[in-house]
Amino acid sequence: KVITRHIWEVDKEKANEIRLSQWGKKVYARRKQTIERSFADAKQHHGHRYARFRGRAQVQMQCLLAATAQNIKKIAIKLFLLRFFRLFFNLFNKIQIKNPIYGLNKKITPELYRGLSSI
């Protein structure tokens, strides 16, 4: 009797081992929030429901333009959040507090702010 296995069968078994491990289950659960959401956004807002053109090259161009638009949106959101939090910390840094740990007036830094949450 001869048993034949695909050339990638060992790799598939390793991938399944990782996927079924505790860590793999956690990572796979996050997939809905990250990857699947990106495809849903592309389908809903960027025309991936139907191809507007015919031919592989033109459909690929449509997909790449949609992906570029999604990446630009992600960059814009991250820049906005970075500026917002920078502004927040600059305003918050101007406030002087009496720190019960040191008994001194200190400027609030992000490191000190993390420590104040336990007070």
mmCIF file of N, CA, C and O in Angstrom, residues 46 48 52-69:
data_model
loop_
_atom_site.group_PDB
_atom_site.id
_atom_site.type_symbol
_atom_site.label_atom_id
_atom_site.label_comp_id
_atom_site.label_asym_id
_atom_site.label_seq_id
_atom_site.Cartn_x
_atom_site.Cartn_y
_atom_site.Cartn_z
ATOM 1 N N HIS A 46 -16.147 51.423 -1.066
ATOM 2 C CA HIS A 46 -15.143 51.621 -2.110
ATOM 3 C C HIS A 46 -15.398 50.803 -3.366
ATOM 4 O O HIS A 46 -14.472 50.536 -4.136
ATOM 5 N N HIS A 48 -16.227 47.570 -4.029
ATOM 6 C CA HIS A 48 -15.793 46.189 -4.233
ATOM 7 C C HIS A 48 -16.965 45.228 -4.405
ATOM 8 O O HIS A 48 -16.772 44.032 -4.516
ATOM 9 N N ARG A 52 -16.007 47.646 -11.812
ATOM 10 C CA ARG A 52 -16.457 48.688 -12.734
ATOM 11 C C ARG A 52 -15.853 48.521 -14.121
ATOM 12 O O ARG A 52 -16.360 49.063 -15.076
ATOM 13 N N PHE A 53 -14.760 47.800 -14.183
ATOM 14 C CA PHE A 53 -14.063 47.627 -15.454
ATOM 15 C C PHE A 53 -13.980 46.143 -15.784
ATOM 16 O O PHE A 53 -14.286 45.287 -14.973
ATOM 17 N N ARG A 54 -13.523 45.856 -16.976
ATOM 18 C CA ARG A 54 -13.312 44.470 -17.394
ATOM 19 C C ARG A 54 -11.830 44.267 -17.643
ATOM 20 O O ARG A 54 -11.127 45.165 -18.080
ATOM 21 N N GLY A 55 -11.372 43.087 -17.346
ATOM 22 C CA GLY A 55 -9.957 42.772 -17.547
ATOM 23 C C GLY A 55 -9.214 42.794 -16.227
ATOM 24 O O GLY A 55 -9.514 43.585 -15.333
ATOM 25 N N ARG A 56 -8.245 41.912 -16.145
ATOM 26 C CA ARG A 56 -7.506 41.754 -14.887
ATOM 27 C C ARG A 56 -6.757 43.019 -14.482
ATOM 28 O O ARG A 56 -6.774 43.422 -13.317
ATOM 29 N N ALA A 57 -6.118 43.661 -15.419
ATOM 30 C CA ALA A 57 -5.303 44.839 -15.103
ATOM 31 C C ALA A 57 -6.176 45.989 -14.596
ATOM 32 O O ALA A 57 -5.813 46.682 -13.635
ATOM 33 N N GLN A 58 -7.325 46.180 -15.212
ATOM 34 C CA GLN A 58 -8.180 47.289 -14.805
ATOM 35 C C GLN A 58 -8.874 47.014 -13.464
ATOM 36 O O GLN A 58 -9.035 47.916 -12.642
ATOM 37 N N VAL A 59 -9.252 45.775 -13.212
ATOM 38 C CA VAL A 59 -9.842 45.433 -11.920
ATOM 39 C C VAL A 59 -8.780 45.542 -10.828
ATOM 40 O O VAL A 59 -9.060 46.013 -9.720
ATOM 41 N N GLN A 60 -7.556 45.147 -11.142
ATOM 42 C CA GLN A 60 -6.469 45.289 -10.181
ATOM 43 C C GLN A 60 -6.228 46.759 -9.865
ATOM 44 O O GLN A 60 -6.011 47.127 -8.710
ATOM 45 N N MET A 61 -6.315 47.622 -10.879
ATOM 46 C CA MET A 61 -6.156 49.053 -10.658
ATOM 47 C C MET A 61 -7.259 49.565 -9.726
ATOM 48 O O MET A 61 -6.995 50.340 -8.793
ATOM 49 N N GLN A 62 -8.500 49.112 -9.926
ATOM 50 C CA GLN A 62 -9.603 49.524 -9.066
ATOM 51 C C GLN A 62 -9.349 49.079 -7.621
ATOM 52 O O GLN A 62 -9.550 49.858 -6.683
ATOM 53 N N CYS A 63 -8.879 47.864 -7.436
ATOM 54 C CA CYS A 63 -8.607 47.351 -6.084
ATOM 55 C C CYS A 63 -7.473 48.128 -5.420
ATOM 56 O O CYS A 63 -7.550 48.454 -4.228
ATOM 57 N N LEU A 64 -6.426 48.422 -6.169
ATOM 58 C CA LEU A 64 -5.302 49.160 -5.598
ATOM 59 C C LEU A 64 -5.690 50.589 -5.232
ATOM 60 O O LEU A 64 -5.254 51.116 -4.205
ATOM 61 N N LEU A 65 -6.533 51.219 -6.043
ATOM 62 C CA LEU A 65 -6.997 52.569 -5.711
ATOM 63 C C LEU A 65 -7.865 52.552 -4.456
ATOM 64 O O LEU A 65 -7.765 53.449 -3.615
ATOM 65 N N ALA A 66 -8.704 51.537 -4.322
ATOM 66 C CA ALA A 66 -9.536 51.423 -3.121
ATOM 67 C C ALA A 66 -8.661 51.192 -1.889
ATOM 68 O O ALA A 66 -8.896 51.788 -0.827
ATOM 69 N N ALA A 67 -7.649 50.341 -2.006
ATOM 70 C CA ALA A 67 -6.743 50.091 -0.886
ATOM 71 C C ALA A 67 -5.969 51.355 -0.524
ATOM 72 O O ALA A 67 -5.748 51.646 0.660
ATOM 73 N N THR A 68 -5.570 52.124 -1.525
ATOM 74 C CA THR A 68 -4.878 53.391 -1.277
ATOM 75 C C THR A 68 -5.782 54.352 -0.521
ATOM 76 O O THR A 68 -5.347 55.011 0.431
ATOM 77 N N ALA A 69 -7.048 54.421 -0.930
ATOM 78 C CA ALA A 69 -7.998 55.299 -0.239
ATOM 79 C C ALA A 69 -8.168 54.870 1.225
ATOM 80 O O ALA A 69 -8.195 55.715 2.126
#
